[in-house]
Amino acid sequence: TRLYTPASVGPDGGSTPTDTAKNEASATNIGDDASSTTPSKVPDSGAIAAGGTTLDDTLATPADSDRAPQPTTAETRISGFGVFSSGFGTRVDLSAPSDNIIAFSHSVGQNAQAVTVSRNGGTSASAPEIAAAAAVVLQAGRLAGHKLTPAQVRDVLERTGRAVATPPQIDRTLHVGPQIDVTAAVEDVLGGKTGKGTRGGAQLDRLSVAHRVTTGGLGGTYLETTDPNRIDLGDKASGGNGEGLVGPVTFAGDVTGLRAGEKVQYTLTVGSTVFRSDTPAIRVTPTQLLDAAGLPVVSTTDRNITYTYKVLVGGHVRASQERTLAVGPSDGHYVEATAPHAPAVVKNGSSVTVSYDLTGVTGLSDPQLVLSTVGHWSPASGPIFSAAWHQSLTGTTGTVTIPASAFTGGSGLYGIGIAQSAFGGNPQYTTYGEFAPVRVAGSTAAERPDAPTLTGAGGVRGHTAEVTRSAPSFGLGYDVRGVKGAAYAQVEFSAPAPTLYGSYNTFTNANGTTLDNDGVNSPSTAHRTLPGLSGTARLDALDLGLTTSSQYGVRILALDKNHKVIGQASPLSTLALDDGPTPQGSTVLSFAAAGADSVAALRTAAGGTEVRHYSTENGTYGSVITSDSGTGSDYEVIGAAPAGRRVLLVHQASQGADLRVETWNTATGTLVGTKTLPAADYTFVVGRVDATHDRGALLLRAADKSDVVLPVDLESGSAGAPIKADPSDVLPGTYSVLDIDASTGDVYLAKGAPIAICLGGVQVARVNLTTGSVTGAGSMSGCSHGFGSDGDGTLYNLSATSVSTKIVPTSVIGSLNTLTGATGSSITVRKEVPVALAVDGKNQLAVVEFPAPEGTAYFGSQQGLVLDNNATAQMLVIDLKTGTLVRTMNGFTAGGHGGSLVHGGLMNSVQLDPATRTGFTYGAGDGQIQQFSY
């Protein structure tokens, strides 16, 4: 649930609990629950387990909210800094501030002793703070004549710490331990075992002033100025952003001499206005201060405010200080709208009325009130944000009622904010203000089943399991008996992962009250009703319709007697469905799917390369055919010819070295023939194998930039003379895609698309490998993203043309009759730029790969923001006879394939077996060869 992924935020605020295990035997294994959201269980070793708090929660509890601001709050993704969340649970003992803590760091470089100032956050900050507090307590004990044990130190810090509030939107108490109070802890130790404190009476030793000013993250990133004499409002008229005007100011006293159990109240008096708090921290806005002092907000000069801070015990003043604070000038304007006022929690099925105030906000243009999708509550909480509902605002202030129907994701966390300008459905061009988190309540964590257990191929029961395409069966353990009113159980499998954004958690409505389908993000893949309220079911991943080479979240929901979801969805467990992982952590460089003669080139974990046998039947890797242990070595599998038991490879010992064209016998594992191409003379572009004629053809770029085709006889392994392949009317270096018509054995060349704008056509070159003749075959688009022959005289070219990088192009499949040179009717596929084409001439089908679902925005020179947080690459099956879409398949990972050997060419990253209508491509992270049926 880190911010650099689009994972949603559930009602726990972004983390999962770490609870105390009774003993080592009941502890969890991090290898099992690391990919799960089930609680971890850890024995109490006696160490202090640290949590993180924030003193500056203006996201969940705005500074001017009607709800009393909680000065010390558990750090979540909806409070404080907003970029992380504190772990919580019964094993967490103590907490400390974890937002933007000033620290000193040694610089890396020549001067290792140089010290720089940095800002630290999370438990990386709170843990050393707690360690320092422990050191202080130990020393205080020595001064008082007590030798404290570690357990006693922890006890003192826990007993004297301050209570930590849970943000009101969270549906459970987040136990992060009390926040350390070093003053109270020292007084406790110095005052003896009774813990009654010192006898000198209350004393106000220090009074701090902290001004919180937003610097980014829509209120989730900020700095604090701590000048006790002046607050700077960041006057826009003087070049500032004005954010200081809406940044709260916290006055906090460090008080000693209080007795345990005394009823203490703290007040801040400005003019006749008294601000009260039950804790030493009192938070007010600059506007509230100025109003209390009878001073205007707009001013070109500093204003002085006199205030009095008092400590009252039993209604009597025990300590006080009067001070003067200068407030800087302001023109009354600021750049980022504060969040609308919204209730922290609303009932599921209810409309929500919110109020807003845009007074002083600059740069407004058609402002809109915006409601997020479930879980993705803020545009700053991840890379992808979509507005599930929005409404134009006609007044500077007002109220808006959001209908219940807008909360399409069911119960969970939503965000309500302001789109300040240029909304228009385009998140890249929208300026947002801050967002208020709101929880739609349909249930609580108390009505949440445990995460399911999974038993995969290894036979070990846990929260993470792995199965394969050849052995897809797994066990599922479940129990919903703890959910009141449950009559049945249901298992749900998430959208496949990893996503385009690298996320593995694709349940958008984490711990939600419905199946996952919010209408914006890819929904869950499958769900099944299970027998009874608890038990173990045996399921088949392929029968469920799960895509191979993918990972899925698995969770349990309880159903009532009408089969409606009750309570919350369980935490998730993780199921991986493999085609066949590579051996020893290697990655797939290239492959040829050719039945029993399939091979794969792999990059080994040590950095070398090897070519292995591969089984398309069960996804396993066989013996090594050839290898090169040198770092930087590379193999490219051009293709295989099963009838002749041959495979054609291009091998380079290191980057920039000479090329070796190698033909291997797949039956005997022996080298049949080789030819060396000097690097100074040729660069490899692309290649293909013609299994029908037992030949291969390589497109090379010669030193004079001309295009050259090198024929290879696979039976003998010998390469023929290079053929100059540029027709007389085509500029040298034009071609970058190649295919072979198996009916004639002729090679055809076309032009690949450049990165940016692409228009125009190109003469397709026909190369006869027997005679060496080169002729023009007809004209096709020069913006090819895939090129293939149906093996019977027709070429297909997948193109996407665009006159502007801001206009989304349309993908089209064009055809060319190689006998007549006539072009056929084009097939419009869909908008956006594709990445690969594979042609099945036998069944007259084409498989087109896109890097994302339809709806991709298009900006600059690359495809832009995909609004689906759960998006994966897609395969579209097109009927070449009718031009109709046969099927759309998700769960793929698109990417340019071909190692350092391939220079601008399109290798066959999607391969088809027409006999079985099975396809092959690269799995996620190139960790396996993914199969699919088309």
Coordinates of N, CA and C in Angstrom, one line a residue, residues 377-442:
W377 N -8.7 7.5 -2.4 CA -9.4 8.6 -1.9 C -8.8 10.0 -2.2
S378 N -7.6 10.0 -2.7 CA -7.0 11.3 -2.9 C -6.1 11.2 -4.2
P379 N -6.0 12.3 -5.0 CA -5.1 12.3 -6.2 C -3.7 12.1 -5.8
A380 N -3.4 12.5 -4.5 CA -2.0 12.4 -4.1 C -1.6 11.1 -3.4
S381 N -2.6 10.2 -3.2 CA -2.4 8.9 -2.5 C -1.9 7.8 -3.4
G382 N -1.6 8.1 -4.6 CA -1.2 7.1 -5.6 C -1.1 7.7 -7.0
P383 N -0.6 7.0 -7.9 CA -0.4 7.7 -9.2 C -1.7 7.8 -10.0
I384 N -2.8 7.1 -9.7 CA -4.0 7.1 -10.5 C -5.2 7.6 -9.6
F385 N -5.9 8.5 -10.2 CA -7.1 9.0 -9.5 C -8.2 9.2 -10.5
S386 N -9.4 8.7 -10.2 CA -10.6 8.9 -11.0 C -11.7 9.4 -10.2
A387 N -12.4 10.4 -10.8 CA -13.6 10.9 -10.1 C -14.8 10.1 -10.4
A388 N -15.4 9.5 -9.4 CA -16.6 8.6 -9.6 C -17.8 9.5 -9.8
W389 N -17.7 10.8 -9.3 CA -18.9 11.7 -9.4 C -18.3 13.1 -9.2
H390 N -18.9 14.1 -9.9 CA -18.5 15.4 -9.8 C -19.7 16.4 -10.1
Q391 N -19.6 17.6 -9.5 CA -20.7 18.6 -9.8 C -20.0 19.9 -9.8
S392 N -20.4 20.8 -10.7 CA -19.9 22.1 -10.8 C -20.4 23.0 -9.6
L393 N -19.5 23.9 -9.2 CA -19.8 24.8 -8.1 C -20.1 26.2 -8.6
T394 N -21.2 26.7 -8.3 CA -21.6 28.0 -8.8 C -21.3 29.2 -7.8
G395 N -21.1 28.9 -6.6 CA -20.8 29.9 -5.6 C -19.5 29.7 -4.9
T396 N -19.0 30.8 -4.3 CA -17.7 30.7 -3.6 C -17.8 29.9 -2.4
T397 N -19.0 29.9 -1.7 CA -19.3 29.1 -0.6 C -20.6 28.4 -0.9
G398 N -20.9 27.3 -0.1 CA -22.1 26.6 -0.3 C -22.1 25.2 0.2
T399 N -23.2 24.5 0.0 CA -23.3 23.1 0.3 C -23.7 22.3 -0.9
V400 N -23.3 21.0 -0.9 CA -23.6 20.1 -2.0 C -24.0 18.8 -1.4
T401 N -25.0 18.2 -1.9 CA -25.4 16.9 -1.4 C -25.0 15.8 -2.5
I402 N -24.2 14.9 -2.1 CA -23.8 13.8 -2.9 C -24.7 12.7 -2.8
P403 N -25.4 12.2 -3.9 CA -26.4 11.1 -3.7 C -25.7 9.8 -3.3
A404 N -26.5 9.0 -2.7 CA -26.0 7.7 -2.2 C -25.6 6.9 -3.4
S405 N -26.2 7.1 -4.6 CA -25.9 6.3 -5.8 C -24.5 6.6 -6.3
A406 N -23.8 7.7 -5.8 CA -22.5 8.0 -6.3 C -21.4 7.1 -5.7
F407 N -21.7 6.5 -4.5 CA -20.8 5.7 -3.8 C -20.9 4.3 -4.4
T408 N -20.4 4.1 -5.6 CA -20.6 2.9 -6.4 C -19.8 1.7 -5.8
G409 N -18.8 1.9 -5.1 CA -18.0 0.9 -4.6 C -18.4 0.2 -3.3
G410 N -19.6 0.7 -2.8 CA -20.0 0.1 -1.5 C -19.3 0.8 -0.3
S411 N -19.2 0.1 0.8 CA -18.6 0.6 2.0 C -17.1 0.7 1.8
G412 N -16.5 1.6 2.5 CA -15.0 1.8 2.4 C -14.7 3.3 2.5
L413 N -13.4 3.6 2.2 CA -12.9 5.0 2.2 C -13.1 5.7 0.9
Y414 N -13.6 6.9 0.9 CA -13.7 7.8 -0.2 C -13.1 9.1 0.1
G415 N -12.8 9.9 -0.9 CA -12.3 11.2 -0.7 C -13.2 12.2 -1.4
I416 N -13.5 13.4 -0.7 CA -14.3 14.5 -1.3 C -13.4 15.7 -1.4
G417 N -13.2 16.3 -2.5 CA -12.4 17.4 -2.7 C -12.8 18.3 -3.8
I418 N -11.9 19.3 -4.1 CA -12.3 20.3 -5.1 C -11.3 20.2 -6.3
A419 N -11.9 20.0 -7.5 CA -11.1 20.2 -8.7 C -11.2 21.7 -9.0
Q420 N -10.0 22.4 -8.9 CA -10.1 23.8 -9.0 C -10.2 24.4 -10.4
S421 N -9.6 23.6 -11.4 CA -9.6 24.1 -12.7 C -9.5 23.0 -13.7
A422 N -10.0 23.2 -15.0 CA -9.8 22.4 -16.1 C -10.0 20.9 -15.8
F423 N -11.1 20.6 -15.2 CA -11.4 19.3 -14.9 C -11.6 18.4 -16.2
G424 N -12.8 18.5 -16.8 CA -13.0 17.9 -18.1 C -12.7 16.4 -18.1
G425 N -12.6 15.7 -17.0 CA -12.3 14.3 -17.1 C -10.9 14.0 -17.3
N426 N -10.0 15.0 -17.4 CA -8.6 14.7 -17.7 C -7.8 15.0 -16.5
P427 N -7.4 13.9 -15.7 CA -6.7 14.1 -14.5 C -5.3 14.8 -14.7
Q428 N -4.7 14.6 -15.8 CA -3.4 15.2 -16.0 C -3.4 16.8 -16.1
Y429 N -4.6 17.3 -16.5 CA -4.7 18.7 -16.7 C -5.6 19.3 -15.6
T430 N -5.8 18.6 -14.5 CA -6.7 19.1 -13.5 C -5.8 19.6 -12.3
T431 N -6.2 20.7 -11.7 CA -5.6 21.2 -10.5 C -6.5 20.9 -9.4
Y432 N -6.1 20.1 -8.4 CA -6.9 19.7 -7.3 C -6.6 20.4 -6.0
G433 N -7.6 20.6 -5.2 CA -7.4 21.0 -3.8 C -7.3 19.8 -2.9
E434 N -7.3 20.1 -1.6 CA -7.2 19.0 -0.6 C -8.5 18.2 -0.5
F435 N -8.3 17.0 -0.1 CA -9.5 16.0 0.0 C -9.8 15.7 1.4
A436 N -11.0 15.5 1.7 CA -11.5 15.0 3.0 C -11.8 13.6 2.9
P437 N -11.2 12.7 3.7 CA -11.5 11.3 3.7 C -12.8 11.0 4.4
V438 N -13.7 10.2 3.9 CA -15.0 9.8 4.4 C -15.1 8.3 4.4
R439 N -15.5 7.7 5.5 CA -15.8 6.3 5.4 C -17.3 6.0 5.3
V440 N -17.7 5.3 4.3 CA -19.0 4.8 4.2 C -19.1 3.5 4.9
A441 N -19.9 3.5 6.0 CA -19.9 2.4 6.9 C -21.0 1.4 6.6
G442 N -20.7 0.2 6.4 CA -21.7 -0.9 6.3 C -21.4 -2.0 7.3

